[in-house]
Amino acid sequence: MVFQRVMAILILCIPGAVGVFGWTWMRDVFFDYMAGKGFDWLSFLGGLTLFLIGLAFLGGFIYHRDAKRNKIQPKLRRKKG
C-alpha cells in the first residue's frame, strides 16, 4: 500500500517537474531577449511544449480523479449511454 502511494506521487511529480522546467526555459529565453540578446524561438517553443505537456497531464489527472468521485459540474460530465 505504501509502495503504491509512493509510486503515485512519483508519477505526479515527474510531469510537474517537466512543466516547471518548461516554464523556466521560457522565462530564461524571455529574460535573455530583454537583456539584448536575440529571441530564440526554438528554445521558447520547446519550453512551451514541455510546460503544456506537464500542465495537460496534471489537469487530466485531477479531472479524471474528480470525475470518478462525482465532484465536477453537471455540464462537464459525460453523458452515459
PDB file of N, CA, C and O in Angstrom, chain B, residues numbered from 101:
ATOM      1  N   MET B 101       0.821  -1.192   0.000  1.00  0.00           N
ATOM      2  CA  MET B 101       0.000   0.000   0.000  1.00  0.00           C
ATOM      3  C   MET B 101       0.864   1.256   0.000  1.00  0.00           C
ATOM      4  O   MET B 101       0.600   2.197  -0.748  1.00  0.00           O
ATOM      5  N   VAL B 102       1.884   1.267   0.829  1.00  0.00           N
ATOM      6  CA  VAL B 102       2.760   2.431   0.894  1.00  0.00           C
ATOM      7  C   VAL B 102       3.530   2.576  -0.412  1.00  0.00           C
ATOM      8  O   VAL B 102       3.729   3.687  -0.903  1.00  0.00           O
ATOM      9  N   PHE B 103       3.962   1.452  -0.971  1.00  0.00           N
ATOM     10  CA  PHE B 103       4.706   1.479  -2.229  1.00  0.00           C
ATOM     11  C   PHE B 103       3.853   2.070  -3.354  1.00  0.00           C
ATOM     12  O   PHE B 103       4.361   2.821  -4.187  1.00  0.00           O
ATOM     13  N   GLN B 104       2.563   1.735  -3.381  1.00  0.00           N
ATOM     14  CA  GLN B 104       1.678   2.267  -4.414  1.00  0.00           C
ATOM     15  C   GLN B 104       1.517   3.773  -4.278  1.00  0.00           C
ATOM     16  O   GLN B 104       1.476   4.487  -5.280  1.00  0.00           O
ATOM     17  N   ARG B 105       1.427   4.251  -3.065  1.00  0.00           N
ATOM     18  CA  ARG B 105       1.288   5.695  -2.861  1.00  0.00           C
ATOM     19  C   ARG B 105       2.556   6.446  -3.237  1.00  0.00           C
ATOM     20  O   ARG B 105       2.492   7.539  -3.801  1.00  0.00           O
ATOM     21  N   VAL B 106       3.701   5.864  -2.928  1.00  0.00           N
ATOM     22  CA  VAL B 106       4.970   6.490  -3.310  1.00  0.00           C
ATOM     23  C   VAL B 106       5.085   6.543  -4.832  1.00  0.00           C
ATOM     24  O   VAL B 106       5.510   7.553  -5.393  1.00  0.00           O
ATOM     25  N   MET B 107       4.709   5.458  -5.493  1.00  0.00           N
ATOM     26  CA  MET B 107       4.755   5.432  -6.957  1.00  0.00           C
ATOM     27  C   MET B 107       3.783   6.451  -7.553  1.00  0.00           C
ATOM     28  O   MET B 107       4.101   7.089  -8.557  1.00  0.00           O
ATOM     29  N   ALA B 108       2.613   6.610  -6.956  1.00  0.00           N
ATOM     30  CA  ALA B 108       1.644   7.590  -7.447  1.00  0.00           C
ATOM     31  C   ALA B 108       2.191   9.005  -7.306  1.00  0.00           C
ATOM     32  O   ALA B 108       2.016   9.830  -8.202  1.00  0.00           O
ATOM     33  N   ILE B 109       2.844   9.285  -6.203  1.00  0.00           N
ATOM     34  CA  ILE B 109       3.437  10.609  -6.013  1.00  0.00           C
ATOM     35  C   ILE B 109       4.542  10.847  -7.028  1.00  0.00           C
ATOM     36  O   ILE B 109       4.647  11.943  -7.578  1.00  0.00           O
ATOM     37  N   LEU B 110       5.361   9.845  -7.284  1.00  0.00           N
ATOM     38  CA  LEU B 110       6.417   9.985  -8.288  1.00  0.00           C
ATOM     39  C   LEU B 110       5.835  10.205  -9.681  1.00  0.00           C
ATOM     40  O   LEU B 110       6.357  11.007 -10.455  1.00  0.00           O
ATOM     41  N   ILE B 111       4.767   9.500  -9.996  1.00  0.00           N
ATOM     42  CA  ILE B 111       4.137   9.662 -11.308  1.00  0.00           C
ATOM     43  C   ILE B 111       3.588  11.077 -11.470  1.00  0.00           C
ATOM     44  O   ILE B 111       3.585  11.607 -12.581  1.00  0.00           O
ATOM     45  N   LEU B 112       3.130  11.693 -10.399  1.00  0.00           N
ATOM     46  CA  LEU B 112       2.643  13.067 -10.476  1.00  0.00           C
ATOM     47  C   LEU B 112       3.769  14.090 -10.438  1.00  0.00           C
ATOM     48  O   LEU B 112       3.636  15.170 -11.013  1.00  0.00           O
ATOM     49  N   CYS B 113       4.868  13.774  -9.775  1.00  0.00           N
ATOM     50  CA  CYS B 113       5.967  14.731  -9.662  1.00  0.00           C
ATOM     51  C   CYS B 113       6.746  14.879 -10.964  1.00  0.00           C
ATOM     52  O   CYS B 113       7.244  15.964 -11.264  1.00  0.00           O
ATOM     53  N   ILE B 114       6.857  13.814 -11.731  1.00  0.00           N
ATOM     54  CA  ILE B 114       7.638  13.884 -12.966  1.00  0.00           C
ATOM     55  C   ILE B 114       7.010  14.856 -13.973  1.00  0.00           C
ATOM     56  O   ILE B 114       7.730  15.713 -14.486  1.00  0.00           O
ATOM     57  N   PRO B 115       5.708  14.773 -14.285  1.00  0.00           N
ATOM     58  CA  PRO B 115       5.136  15.775 -15.196  1.00  0.00           C
ATOM     59  C   PRO B 115       5.157  17.184 -14.605  1.00  0.00           C
ATOM     60  O   PRO B 115       5.290  18.165 -15.337  1.00  0.00           O
ATOM     61  N   GLY B 116       5.028  17.284 -13.288  1.00  0.00           N
ATOM     62  CA  GLY B 116       5.134  18.597 -12.653  1.00  0.00           C
ATOM     63  C   GLY B 116       6.514  19.191 -12.832  1.00  0.00           C
ATOM     64  O   GLY B 116       6.652  20.382 -13.107  1.00  0.00           O
ATOM     65  N   ALA B 117       7.538  18.364 -12.676  1.00  0.00           N
ATOM     66  CA  ALA B 117       8.911  18.835 -12.874  1.00  0.00           C
ATOM     67  C   ALA B 117       9.154  19.204 -14.331  1.00  0.00           C
ATOM     68  O   ALA B 117       9.863  20.170 -14.614  1.00  0.00           O
ATOM     69  N   VAL B 118       8.574  18.447 -15.258  1.00  0.00           N
ATOM     70  CA  VAL B 118       8.706  18.773 -16.685  1.00  0.00           C
ATOM     71  C   VAL B 118       8.059  20.124 -16.971  1.00  0.00           C
ATOM     72  O   VAL B 118       8.623  20.935 -17.706  1.00  0.00           O
ATOM     73  N   GLY B 119       6.887  20.373 -16.402  1.00  0.00           N
ATOM     74  CA  GLY B 119       6.218  21.655 -16.579  1.00  0.00           C
ATOM     75  C   GLY B 119       7.009  22.812 -15.993  1.00  0.00           C
ATOM     76  O   GLY B 119       7.091  23.881 -16.598  1.00  0.00           O
ATOM     77  N   VAL B 120       7.584  22.607 -14.830  1.00  0.00           N
ATOM     78  CA  VAL B 120       8.402  23.653 -14.203  1.00  0.00           C
ATOM     79  C   VAL B 120       9.650  23.922 -15.036  1.00  0.00           C
ATOM     80  O   VAL B 120      10.053  25.073 -15.201  1.00  0.00           O
ATOM     81  N   PHE B 121      10.261  22.862 -15.559  1.00  0.00           N
ATOM     82  CA  PHE B 121      11.438  23.035 -16.406  1.00  0.00           C
ATOM     83  C   PHE B 121      11.085  23.813 -17.673  1.00  0.00           C
ATOM     84  O   PHE B 121      11.850  24.679 -18.099  1.00  0.00           O
ATOM     85  N   GLY B 122       9.934  23.511 -18.278  1.00  0.00           N
ATOM     86  CA  GLY B 122       9.498  24.243 -19.462  1.00  0.00           C
ATOM     87  C   GLY B 122       9.237  25.705 -19.160  1.00  0.00           C
ATOM     88  O   GLY B 122       9.598  26.577 -19.951  1.00  0.00           O
ATOM     89  N   TRP B 123       8.613  25.982 -18.026  1.00  0.00           N
ATOM     90  CA  TRP B 123       8.354  27.370 -17.615  1.00  0.00           C
ATOM     91  C   TRP B 123       9.673  28.114 -17.408  1.00  0.00           C
ATOM     92  O   TRP B 123       9.816  29.260 -17.834  1.00  0.00           O
ATOM     93  N   THR B 124      10.628  27.468 -16.761  1.00  0.00           N
ATOM     94  CA  THR B 124      11.930  28.086 -16.514  1.00  0.00           C
ATOM     95  C   THR B 124      12.654  28.355 -17.825  1.00  0.00           C
ATOM     96  O   THR B 124      13.290  29.397 -17.984  1.00  0.00           O
ATOM     97  N   TRP B 125      12.560  27.432 -18.750  1.00  0.00           N
ATOM     98  CA  TRP B 125      13.200  27.591 -20.055  1.00  0.00           C
ATOM     99  C   TRP B 125      12.600  28.780 -20.809  1.00  0.00           C
ATOM    100  O   TRP B 125      13.337  29.568 -21.401  1.00  0.00           O
ATOM    101  N   MET B 126      11.278  28.916 -20.794  1.00  0.00           N
ATOM    102  CA  MET B 126      10.630  30.058 -21.446  1.00  0.00           C
ATOM    103  C   MET B 126      11.026  31.364 -20.768  1.00  0.00           C
ATOM    104  O   MET B 126      11.272  32.368 -21.437  1.00  0.00           O
ATOM    105  N   ARG B 127      11.086  31.347 -19.450  1.00  0.00           N
ATOM    106  CA  ARG B 127      11.470  32.546 -18.709  1.00  0.00           C
ATOM    107  C   ARG B 127      12.887  32.978 -19.050  1.00  0.00           C
ATOM    108  O   ARG B 127      13.150  34.167 -19.232  1.00  0.00           O
ATOM    109  N   ASP B 128      13.801  32.017 -19.138  1.00  0.00           N
ATOM    110  CA  ASP B 128      15.186  32.340 -19.474  1.00  0.00           C
ATOM    111  C   ASP B 128      15.304  32.925 -20.875  1.00  0.00           C
ATOM    112  O   ASP B 128      16.071  33.863 -21.092  1.00  0.00           O
ATOM    113  N   VAL B 129      14.549  32.379 -21.827  1.00  0.00           N
ATOM    114  CA  VAL B 129      14.571  32.926 -23.187  1.00  0.00           C
ATOM    115  C   VAL B 129      14.043  34.354 -23.184  1.00  0.00           C
ATOM    116  O   VAL B 129      14.603  35.226 -23.849  1.00  0.00           O
ATOM    117  N   PHE B 130      12.977  34.597 -22.446  1.00  0.00           N
ATOM    118  CA  PHE B 130      12.403  35.941 -22.382  1.00  0.00           C
ATOM    119  C   PHE B 130      13.365  36.928 -21.723  1.00  0.00           C
ATOM    120  O   PHE B 130      13.527  38.048 -22.207  1.00  0.00           O
ATOM    121  N   PHE B 131      14.002  36.522 -20.625  1.00  0.00           N
ATOM    122  CA  PHE B 131      14.942  37.420 -19.956  1.00  0.00           C
ATOM    123  C   PHE B 131      16.181  37.670 -20.805  1.00  0.00           C
ATOM    124  O   PHE B 131      16.724  38.774 -20.789  1.00  0.00           O
ATOM    125  N   ASP B 132      16.635  36.669 -21.544  1.00  0.00           N
ATOM    126  CA  ASP B 132      17.758  36.885 -22.460  1.00  0.00           C
ATOM    127  C   ASP B 132      17.383  37.881 -23.552  1.00  0.00           C
ATOM    128  O   ASP B 132      18.206  38.703 -23.955  1.00  0.00           O
ATOM    129  N   TYR B 133      16.160  37.808 -24.024  1.00  0.00           N
ATOM    130  CA  TYR B 133      15.692  38.755 -25.035  1.00  0.00           C
ATOM    131  C   TYR B 133      15.660  40.173 -24.465  1.00  0.00           C
ATOM    132  O   TYR B 133      16.038  41.125 -25.147  1.00  0.00           O
ATOM    133  N   MET B 134      15.213  40.313 -23.223  1.00  0.00           N
ATOM    134  CA  MET B 134      15.174  41.635 -22.597  1.00  0.00           C
ATOM    135  C   MET B 134      16.573  42.173 -22.307  1.00  0.00           C
ATOM    136  O   MET B 134      16.761  43.384 -22.193  1.00  0.00           O
ATOM    137  N   ALA B 135      17.548  41.283 -22.188  1.00  0.00           N
ATOM    138  CA  ALA B 135      18.924  41.701 -21.928  1.00  0.00           C
ATOM    139  C   ALA B 135      19.652  42.093 -23.212  1.00  0.00           C
ATOM    140  O   ALA B 135      20.821  42.476 -23.163  1.00  0.00           O
ATOM    141  N   GLY B 136      18.989  42.004 -24.339  1.00  0.00           N
ATOM    142  CA  GLY B 136      19.590  42.450 -25.581  1.00  0.00           C
ATOM    143  C   GLY B 136      20.004  41.336 -26.524  1.00  0.00           C
ATOM    144  O   GLY B 136      20.453  41.602 -27.638  1.00  0.00           O
ATOM    145  N   LYS B 137      19.861  40.112 -26.099  1.00  0.00           N
ATOM    146  CA  LYS B 137      20.165  39.001 -26.993  1.00  0.00           C
ATOM    147  C   LYS B 137      18.957  38.758 -27.893  1.00  0.00           C
ATOM    148  O   LYS B 137      17.866  39.258 -27.621  1.00  0.00           O
ATOM    149  N   GLY B 138      19.147  38.009 -28.938  1.00  0.00           N
ATOM    150  CA  GLY B 138      18.037  37.706 -29.839  1.00  0.00           C
ATOM    151  C   GLY B 138      17.033  36.771 -29.182  1.00  0.00           C
ATOM    152  O   GLY B 138      17.323  36.114 -28.182  1.00  0.00           O
ATOM    153  N   PHE B 139      15.847  36.732 -29.772  1.00  0.00           N
ATOM    154  CA  PHE B 139      14.801  35.852 -29.247  1.00  0.00           C
ATOM    155  C   PHE B 139      14.962  34.482 -29.880  1.00  0.00           C
ATOM    156  O   PHE B 139      14.848  34.342 -31.098  1.00  0.00           O
ATOM    157  N   ASP B 140      15.222  33.486 -29.074  1.00  0.00           N
ATOM    158  CA  ASP B 140      15.437  32.122 -29.542  1.00  0.00           C
ATOM    159  C   ASP B 140      14.098  31.398 -29.586  1.00  0.00           C
ATOM    160  O   ASP B 140      13.633  30.857 -28.583  1.00  0.00           O
ATOM    161  N   TRP B 141      13.487  31.397 -30.769  1.00  0.00           N
ATOM    162  CA  TRP B 141      12.155  30.823 -30.916  1.00  0.00           C
ATOM    163  C   TRP B 141      12.127  29.329 -30.659  1.00  0.00           C
ATOM    164  O   TRP B 141      11.176  28.814 -30.070  1.00  0.00           O
ATOM    165  N   LEU B 142      13.159  28.632 -31.095  1.00  0.00           N
ATOM    166  CA  LEU B 142      13.164  27.182 -30.932  1.00  0.00           C
ATOM    167  C   LEU B 142      13.180  26.791 -29.452  1.00  0.00           C
ATOM    168  O   LEU B 142      12.447  25.892 -29.039  1.00  0.00           O
ATOM    169  N   SER B 143      14.003  27.456 -28.667  1.00  0.00           N
ATOM    170  CA  SER B 143      14.047  27.169 -27.230  1.00  0.00           C
ATOM    171  C   SER B 143      12.735  27.558 -26.552  1.00  0.00           C
ATOM    172  O   SER B 143      12.246  26.848 -25.673  1.00  0.00           O
ATOM    173  N   PHE B 144      12.172  28.688 -26.967  1.00  0.00           N
ATOM    174  CA  PHE B 144      10.911  29.123 -26.371  1.00  0.00           C
ATOM    175  C   PHE B 144       9.792  28.128 -26.672  1.00  0.00           C
ATOM    176  O   PHE B 144       9.011  27.783 -25.785  1.00  0.00           O
ATOM    177  N   LEU B 145       9.713  27.668 -27.916  1.00  0.00           N
ATOM    178  CA  LEU B 145       8.670  26.708 -28.276  1.00  0.00           C
ATOM    179  C   LEU B 145       8.896  25.357 -27.604  1.00  0.00           C
ATOM    180  O   LEU B 145       7.935  24.666 -27.266  1.00  0.00           O
ATOM    181  N   GLY B 146      10.155  24.977 -27.407  1.00  0.00           N
ATOM    182  CA  GLY B 146      10.442  23.748 -26.667  1.00  0.00           C
ATOM    183  C   GLY B 146       9.989  23.859 -25.221  1.00  0.00           C
ATOM    184  O   GLY B 146       9.399  22.924 -24.679  1.00  0.00           O
ATOM    185  N   GLY B 147      10.261  24.999 -24.595  1.00  0.00           N
ATOM    186  CA  GLY B 147       9.804  25.221 -23.225  1.00  0.00           C
ATOM    187  C   GLY B 147       8.289  25.263 -23.128  1.00  0.00           C
ATOM    188  O   GLY B 147       7.703  24.742 -22.179  1.00  0.00           O
ATOM    189  N   LEU B 148       7.656  25.888 -24.119  1.00  0.00           N
ATOM    190  CA  LEU B 148       6.195  25.942 -24.137  1.00  0.00           C
ATOM    191  C   LEU B 148       5.597  24.546 -24.281  1.00  0.00           C
ATOM    192  O   LEU B 148       4.595  24.222 -23.643  1.00  0.00           O
ATOM    193  N   THR B 149       6.215  23.728 -25.118  1.00  0.00           N
ATOM    194  CA  THR B 149       5.742  22.356 -25.296  1.00  0.00           C
ATOM    195  C   THR B 149       5.861  21.561 -24.002  1.00  0.00           C
ATOM    196  O   THR B 149       4.925  20.866 -23.606  1.00  0.00           O
ATOM    197  N   LEU B 150       7.016  21.665 -23.341  1.00  0.00           N
ATOM    198  CA  LEU B 150       7.199  20.950 -22.076  1.00  0.00           C
ATOM    199  C   LEU B 150       6.199  21.427 -21.023  1.00  0.00           C
ATOM    200  O   LEU B 150       5.628  20.622 -20.287  1.00  0.00           O
ATOM    201  N   PHE B 151       5.996  22.732 -20.958  1.00  0.00           N
ATOM    202  CA  PHE B 151       5.056  23.292 -19.989  1.00  0.00           C
ATOM    203  C   PHE B 151       3.636  22.785 -20.241  1.00  0.00           C
ATOM    204  O   PHE B 151       2.939  22.390 -19.306  1.00  0.00           O
ATOM    205  N   LEU B 152       3.215  22.796 -21.500  1.00  0.00           N
ATOM    206  CA  LEU B 152       1.854  22.360 -21.815  1.00  0.00           C
ATOM    207  C   LEU B 152       1.664  20.867 -21.592  1.00  0.00           C
ATOM    208  O   LEU B 152       0.584  20.440 -21.184  1.00  0.00           O
ATOM    209  N   ILE B 153       2.692  20.065 -21.852  1.00  0.00           N
ATOM    210  CA  ILE B 153       2.595  18.624 -21.600  1.00  0.00           C
ATOM    211  C   ILE B 153       2.409  18.364 -20.104  1.00  0.00           C
ATOM    212  O   ILE B 153       1.540  17.588 -19.707  1.00  0.00           O
ATOM    213  N   GLY B 154       3.232  19.020 -19.275  1.00  0.00           N
ATOM    214  CA  GLY B 154       3.104  18.846 -17.828  1.00  0.00           C
ATOM    215  C   GLY B 154       1.762  19.331 -17.305  1.00  0.00           C
ATOM    216  O   GLY B 154       1.139  18.679 -16.468  1.00  0.00           O
ATOM    217  N   LEU B 155       1.323  20.481 -17.805  1.00  0.00           N
ATOM    218  CA  LEU B 155       0.044  21.039 -17.375  1.00  0.00           C
ATOM    219  C   LEU B 155      -1.123  20.150 -17.795  1.00  0.00           C
ATOM    220  O   LEU B 155      -2.051  19.933 -17.015  1.00  0.00           O
ATOM    221  N   ALA B 156      -1.082  19.638 -19.020  1.00  0.00           N
ATOM    222  CA  ALA B 156      -2.165  18.779 -19.508  1.00  0.00           C
ATOM    223  C   ALA B 156      -2.229  17.473 -18.720  1.00  0.00           C
ATOM    224  O   ALA B 156      -3.319  16.991 -18.411  1.00  0.00           O
ATOM    225  N   PHE B 157      -1.079  16.899 -18.394  1.00  0.00           N
ATOM    226  CA  PHE B 157      -1.080  15.650 -17.632  1.00  0.00           C
ATOM    227  C   PHE B 157      -1.667  15.862 -16.243  1.00  0.00           C
ATOM    228  O   PHE B 157      -2.522  15.092 -15.804  1.00  0.00           O
ATOM    229  N   LEU B 158      -1.212  16.900 -15.552  1.00  0.00           N
ATOM    230  CA  LEU B 158      -1.730  17.152 -14.203  1.00  0.00           C
ATOM    231  C   LEU B 158      -3.207  17.538 -14.228  1.00  0.00           C
ATOM    232  O   LEU B 158      -3.981  17.085 -13.386  1.00  0.00           O
ATOM    233  N   GLY B 159      -3.599  18.372 -15.188  1.00  0.00           N
ATOM    234  CA  GLY B 159      -5.005  18.747 -15.307  1.00  0.00           C
ATOM    235  C   GLY B 159      -5.893  17.563 -15.631  1.00  0.00           C
ATOM    236  O   GLY B 159      -6.991  17.439 -15.087  1.00  0.00           O
ATOM    237  N   GLY B 160      -5.427  16.693 -16.513  1.00  0.00           N
ATOM    238  CA  GLY B 160      -6.184  15.492 -16.852  1.00  0.00           C
ATOM    239  C   GLY B 160      -6.313  14.547 -15.677  1.00  0.00           C
ATOM    240  O   GLY B 160      -7.359  13.928 -15.478  1.00  0.00           O
ATOM    241  N   PHE B 161      -5.245  14.436 -14.898  1.00  0.00           N
ATOM    242  CA  PHE B 161      -5.292  13.575 -13.716  1.00  0.00           C
ATOM    243  C   PHE B 161      -6.313  14.094 -12.710  1.00  0.00           C
ATOM    244  O   PHE B 161      -7.113  13.323 -12.180  1.00  0.00           O
ATOM    245  N   ILE B 162      -6.287  15.391 -12.447  1.00  0.00           N
ATOM    246  CA  ILE B 162      -7.220  15.975 -11.480  1.00  0.00           C
ATOM    247  C   ILE B 162      -8.658  15.852 -11.981  1.00  0.00           C
ATOM    248  O   ILE B 162      -9.563  15.542 -11.207  1.00  0.00           O
ATOM    249  N   TYR B 163      -8.868  16.093 -13.275  1.00  0.00           N
ATOM    250  CA  TYR B 163     -10.218  15.960 -13.837  1.00  0.00           C
ATOM    251  C   TYR B 163     -10.713  14.521 -13.727  1.00  0.00           C
ATOM    252  O   TYR B 163     -11.854  14.286 -13.327  1.00  0.00           O
ATOM    253  N   HIS B 164      -9.877  13.572 -14.075  1.00  0.00           N
ATOM    254  CA  HIS B 164     -10.268  12.157 -14.019  1.00  0.00           C
ATOM    255  C   HIS B 164     -10.578  11.732 -12.581  1.00  0.00           C
ATOM    256  O   HIS B 164     -11.552  11.020 -12.338  1.00  0.00           O
ATOM    257  N   ARG B 165      -9.754  12.168 -11.638  1.00  0.00           N
ATOM    258  CA  ARG B 165      -9.987  11.817 -10.231  1.00  0.00           C
ATOM    259  C   ARG B 165     -11.301  12.414  -9.731  1.00  0.00           C
ATOM    260  O   ARG B 165     -12.080  11.735  -9.061  1.00  0.00           O
ATOM    261  N   ASP B 166     -11.546  13.686 -10.056  1.00  0.00           N
ATOM    262  CA  ASP B 166     -12.783  14.320  -9.613  1.00  0.00           C
ATOM    263  C   ASP B 166     -14.008  13.734 -10.309  1.00  0.00           C
ATOM    264  O   ASP B 166     -15.082  13.667  -9.712  1.00  0.00           O
ATOM    265  N   ALA B 167     -13.861  13.312 -11.561  1.00  0.00           N
ATOM    266  CA  ALA B 167     -14.991  12.697 -12.270  1.00  0.00           C
ATOM    267  C   ALA B 167     -15.355  11.356 -11.641  1.00  0.00           C
ATOM    268  O   ALA B 167     -16.534  11.009 -11.566  1.00  0.00           O
ATOM    269  N   LYS B 168     -14.366  10.608 -11.192  1.00  0.00           N
ATOM    270  CA  LYS B 168     -14.651   9.332 -10.536  1.00  0.00           C
ATOM    271  C   LYS B 168     -15.390   9.544  -9.222  1.00  0.00           C
ATOM    272  O   LYS B 168     -16.187   8.696  -8.821  1.00  0.00           O
ATOM    273  N   ARG B 169     -15.142  10.644  -8.556  1.00  0.00           N
ATOM    274  CA  ARG B 169     -15.779  10.931  -7.264  1.00  0.00           C
ATOM    275  C   ARG B 169     -17.022  11.806  -7.401  1.00  0.00           C
ATOM    276  O   ARG B 169     -17.578  12.239  -6.392  1.00  0.00           O
ATOM    277  N   ASN B 170     -17.462  12.071  -8.617  1.00  0.00           N
ATOM    278  CA  ASN B 170     -18.638  12.909  -8.897  1.00  0.00           C
ATOM    279  C   ASN B 170     -18.523  14.294  -8.280  1.00  0.00           C
ATOM    280  O   ASN B 170     -19.472  14.784  -7.668  1.00  0.00           O
ATOM    281  N   LYS B 171     -17.379  14.920  -8.435  1.00  0.00           N
ATOM    282  CA  LYS B 171     -17.168  16.258  -7.885  1.00  0.00           C
ATOM    283  C   LYS B 171     -16.971  17.308  -8.972  1.00  0.00           C
ATOM    284  O   LYS B 171     -16.411  18.371  -8.709  1.00  0.00           O
ATOM    285  N   ILE B 172     -17.426  17.021 -10.189  1.00  0.00           N
ATOM    286  CA  ILE B 172     -17.335  18.011 -11.253  1.00  0.00           C
ATOM    287  C   ILE B 172     -18.729  18.520 -11.577  1.00  0.00           C
ATOM    288  O   ILE B 172     -19.722  17.887 -11.217  1.00  0.00           O
ATOM    289  N   GLN B 173     -18.811  19.657 -12.254  1.00  0.00           N
ATOM    290  CA  GLN B 173     -20.094  20.257 -12.577  1.00  0.00           C
ATOM    291  C   GLN B 173     -20.869  19.367 -13.538  1.00  0.00           C
ATOM    292  O   GLN B 173     -20.276  18.646 -14.341  1.00  0.00           O
ATOM    293  N   PRO B 174     -22.203  19.417 -13.456  1.00  0.00           N
ATOM    294  CA  PRO B 174     -23.016  18.563 -14.340  1.00  0.00           C
ATOM    295  C   PRO B 174     -22.773  18.824 -15.827  1.00  0.00           C
ATOM    296  O   PRO B 174     -22.848  17.894 -16.630  1.00  0.00           O
ATOM    297  N   LYS B 175     -22.484  20.062 -16.207  1.00  0.00           N
ATOM    298  CA  LYS B 175     -22.292  20.344 -17.633  1.00  0.00           C
ATOM    299  C   LYS B 175     -20.988  19.750 -18.172  1.00  0.00           C
ATOM    300  O   LYS B 175     -20.830  19.623 -19.386  1.00  0.00           O
ATOM    301  N   LEU B 176     -20.056  19.386 -17.292  1.00  0.00           N
ATOM    302  CA  LEU B 176     -18.799  18.786 -17.723  1.00  0.00           C
ATOM    303  C   LEU B 176     -18.818  17.267 -17.679  1.00  0.00           C
ATOM    304  O   LEU B 176     -17.892  16.618 -18.165  1.00  0.00           O
ATOM    305  N   ARG B 177     -19.863  16.698 -17.101  1.00  0.00           N
ATOM    306  CA  ARG B 177     -19.949  15.239 -17.010  1.00  0.00           C
ATOM    307  C   ARG B 177     -20.276  14.645 -18.368  1.00  0.00           C
ATOM    308  O   ARG B 177     -20.980  15.251 -19.176  1.00  0.00           O
ATOM    309  N   ARG B 178     -19.757  13.462 -18.603  1.00  0.00           N
ATOM    310  CA  ARG B 178     -20.047  12.751 -19.849  1.00  0.00           C
ATOM    311  C   ARG B 178     -21.429  12.128 -19.759  1.00  0.00           C
ATOM    312  O   ARG B 178     -21.863  11.662 -18.706  1.00  0.00           O
ATOM    313  N   LYS B 179     -22.090  12.137 -20.881  1.00  0.00           N
ATOM    314  CA  LYS B 179     -23.417  11.520 -20.951  1.00  0.00           C
ATOM    315  C   LYS B 179     -23.256  10.009 -21.020  1.00  0.00           C
ATOM    316  O   LYS B 179     -22.454   9.499 -21.802  1.00  0.00           O
ATOM    317  N   LYS B 180     -24.014   9.300 -20.205  1.00  0.00           N
ATOM    318  CA  LYS B 180     -23.965   7.836 -20.230  1.00  0.00           C
ATOM    319  C   LYS B 180     -24.938   7.327 -21.281  1.00  0.00           C
ATOM    320  O   LYS B 180     -26.051   7.833 -21.425  1.00  0.00           O
ATOM    321  N   GLY B 181     -24.496   6.325 -22.002  1.00  0.00           N
ATOM    322  CA  GLY B 181     -25.418   5.715 -22.946  1.00  0.00           C
ATOM    323  C   GLY B 181     -25.027   5.820 -24.367  1.00  0.00           C
ATOM    324  O   GLY B 181     -25.744   5.333 -25.242  1.00  0.00           O
TER     325      GLY B 181
END
